Coordinates of C-alpha atoms in Angstrom, one line a residue:
M1 CA 96.2 50.7 96.1
K2 CA 99.6 49.9 97.4
V3 CA 101.2 46.6 96.4
T4 CA 104.0 45.7 98.0
M5 CA 106.4 42.7 96.3
V6 CA 108.2 40.7 98.8
M7 CA 111.1 37.9 97.3
L8 CA 114.2 36.3 98.5
S9 CA 117.4 35.2 96.7
S10 CA 120.6 34.2 96.1
I11 CA 123.2 36.4 95.3
D12 CA 123.0 35.1 91.8
G13 CA 119.3 36.2 91.6
K14 CA 117.4 32.7 92.3
T15 CA 114.5 32.4 94.0
T16 CA 114.6 28.6 94.3
Q17 CA 117.7 26.5 94.6
G18 CA 117.3 24.4 91.3
N19 CA 114.0 22.3 91.4
N20 CA 113.4 22.6 94.9
K21 CA 111.1 25.0 95.8
N22 CA 110.8 25.1 99.7
V23 CA 112.8 28.3 100.2
Y24 CA 112.4 27.5 104.1
V25 CA 115.4 25.3 103.4
W26 CA 117.8 27.7 102.7
S27 CA 116.4 31.1 103.6
S28 CA 117.5 32.5 107.2
K29 CA 115.8 32.9 110.1
E30 CA 115.9 36.6 110.0
D31 CA 114.2 36.6 106.8
Q32 CA 111.9 34.1 107.7
E33 CA 110.8 36.6 110.7
H34 CA 110.9 39.6 108.6
F35 CA 108.7 37.6 105.8
F36 CA 106.0 36.6 108.1
S37 CA 106.0 40.2 110.0
L38 CA 104.9 41.5 106.8
I39 CA 102.3 38.6 106.4
K40 CA 101.2 39.7 109.6
K41 CA 101.4 43.4 108.8
H42 CA 98.8 42.9 105.9
N43 CA 95.1 41.3 105.4
L44 CA 95.6 41.0 101.9
I45 CA 98.0 38.5 100.0
I46 CA 98.2 37.6 96.6
M47 CA 100.2 34.6 95.3
G48 CA 100.4 32.8 92.1
R49 CA 99.7 29.1 91.9
A50 CA 103.4 27.6 92.4
T51 CA 104.1 29.7 95.3
Y52 CA 101.1 28.2 96.9
E53 CA 101.6 24.7 96.1
A54 CA 104.8 25.1 97.6
S55 CA 103.8 26.8 100.7
K56 CA 100.6 25.8 101.5
S57 CA 101.4 23.1 104.3
V58 CA 102.9 26.3 106.3
I59 CA 99.7 28.9 105.6
K60 CA 97.8 29.4 108.4
L61 CA 94.3 30.9 107.3
E62 CA 92.9 33.4 109.7
K63 CA 89.8 35.3 109.6
D64 CA 90.3 39.2 108.4
K65 CA 93.3 38.1 106.0
L66 CA 92.6 37.4 102.5
R67 CA 94.6 35.4 100.7
I68 CA 94.2 35.5 96.7
V69 CA 96.0 32.6 94.5
L70 CA 96.0 33.6 91.0
T71 CA 95.8 30.3 88.8
H72 CA 94.7 29.5 85.1
S73 CA 92.5 26.8 86.7
P74 CA 90.4 28.3 89.4
K75 CA 87.6 25.4 89.3
K76 CA 90.7 23.0 90.0
Y77 CA 90.7 24.9 93.5
F78 CA 87.2 24.8 94.6
N79 CA 87.6 22.1 97.5
Q80 CA 90.5 24.6 98.9
F81 CA 88.4 27.5 98.6
V82 CA 87.6 29.2 102.4
K83 CA 85.1 32.4 102.1
D84 CA 86.9 35.4 103.0
Q85 CA 90.3 33.7 103.5
L86 CA 91.2 31.8 100.4
E87 CA 90.3 32.2 97.3
F88 CA 91.5 31.4 93.8
T89 CA 91.1 33.4 90.6
N90 CA 92.1 33.9 87.3
E91 CA 91.2 37.5 87.0
S92 CA 94.4 39.6 85.3
P93 CA 95.9 42.0 87.9
K94 CA 94.4 44.9 87.1
E95 CA 90.8 43.4 87.1
L96 CA 91.9 41.6 90.6
L97 CA 93.3 44.9 92.0
K98 CA 90.1 47.4 90.4
R99 CA 87.7 44.7 92.3
L100 CA 89.4 44.4 95.8
S101 CA 89.7 48.3 95.5
L102 CA 85.8 48.3 95.2
L103 CA 85.8 45.9 98.5
G104 CA 87.7 48.6 100.1
Y105 CA 91.4 46.8 100.2
K106 CA 93.9 49.5 100.2
Q107 CA 97.2 47.3 100.2
I108 CA 98.3 44.3 98.9
L109 CA 101.5 42.1 99.7
L110 CA 102.5 40.4 96.7
V111 CA 104.6 37.4 97.6
G112 CA 105.2 35.9 93.9
G113 CA 106.3 33.8 92.1
S114 CA 108.2 34.9 89.5
T115 CA 105.4 34.6 86.7
I116 CA 103.1 36.9 89.0
N117 CA 105.4 39.2 90.1
G118 CA 106.1 39.9 86.6
L119 CA 102.6 40.1 85.2
F120 CA 102.2 43.0 88.1
L121 CA 105.7 44.6 87.3
K122 CA 104.8 44.9 83.2
Q123 CA 101.1 46.4 84.4
N124 CA 102.8 49.1 86.8
L125 CA 101.0 48.0 89.4
V126 CA 103.6 47.5 92.1
D127 CA 104.7 50.7 94.2
E128 CA 107.5 48.8 96.7
F129 CA 109.6 45.9 97.0
Y130 CA 111.3 44.3 99.9
L131 CA 114.0 41.8 98.6
T132 CA 116.0 39.8 101.0
I133 CA 119.4 38.7 99.4
E134 CA 120.9 35.6 101.3
P135 CA 124.2 34.8 100.6
K136 CA 124.4 32.0 98.8
I137 CA 125.1 31.1 95.2
F138 CA 122.9 28.0 93.3
G139 CA 123.7 28.5 89.7
S140 CA 119.9 27.1 88.9
G141 CA 116.6 28.1 89.6
K142 CA 114.0 30.2 89.3
N143 CA 113.9 34.2 88.8
I144 CA 112.6 36.7 90.7
V145 CA 110.8 37.4 87.3
E146 CA 109.8 34.9 84.4
G147 CA 107.9 35.6 81.1
Q148 CA 108.4 39.3 80.7
L149 CA 110.4 41.7 79.2
L150 CA 110.9 44.5 81.5
D151 CA 112.9 47.7 82.2
K152 CA 111.9 49.1 85.6
C153 CA 113.8 51.1 87.4
L154 CA 113.9 51.2 91.2
Q155 CA 115.4 53.9 94.0
L156 CA 116.9 52.2 97.1
I157 CA 115.1 53.4 100.1
S158 CA 117.2 51.1 102.8
I159 CA 119.8 48.6 103.5
K160 CA 119.8 46.3 106.4
K161 CA 122.2 43.6 107.3
L162 CA 120.1 41.3 109.4
N163 CA 122.6 38.5 110.4
K164 CA 126.5 37.5 110.8
A165 CA 126.6 35.6 107.4
G166 CA 125.6 39.0 105.4
T167 CA 122.0 38.5 104.8
L168 CA 120.8 41.5 103.7
L169 CA 117.2 43.1 103.5
L170 CA 116.8 45.8 100.7
K171 CA 113.9 48.1 100.0
Y172 CA 113.4 49.8 96.5
K173 CA 110.6 52.4 95.4
I174 CA 109.5 51.0 92.0
N175 CA 109.7 54.1 89.7
K176 CA 106.6 54.2 87.6

C-alpha cells in the first residue's frame, strides 16, 4: 500500500502558528489548491484527532471517499461516524493498513498531524512526502513530527515555486 504524507510548514518548521491550529489563515492559495487536489485524487485519507478537530468545519464528506481519524477515544465520536465516509479508530498504523489493504485500498493520503506522522514514519509506512514551505517564521507551534525519535533519509524528487512570495512545494521519496 502506498502512503503519501502531505504537510505544510513555515520556514522554521512549524505546522501551526503558535497555538492557532487553523492553517488556512496563513497558508497560500496555491498551497490550498495543491492540498485539495491531493484530497480529490485520493479515496482514502487518514488524519489524527487534532487535525480532524482543527479542520472538520471544511471537511466535505463524499461517497467513495473514506476519511479515517486515529484517536485514543473512538467511542467519543460515535455520533459523527458516517458509514464509508468518516470512521474513527484506535488501531495502530500497521493494523489499520492491513485492514484497509484487505478491503482493497491501494493508496492513502496521510494528512497528519505531528503525532500521527511520527507513528507512521517510525513504522516505515510512508512512501512519499509532499511538503509545502510558506515563507513565514513563527517561532513557536507544532512540528511536522512530534513524540518520536527518528532518523529518516529522504530523496528529493522535485521542487516547485508556487508563487511570487516564494512558497515552495517539495516532493520527497522516503528511503526505507
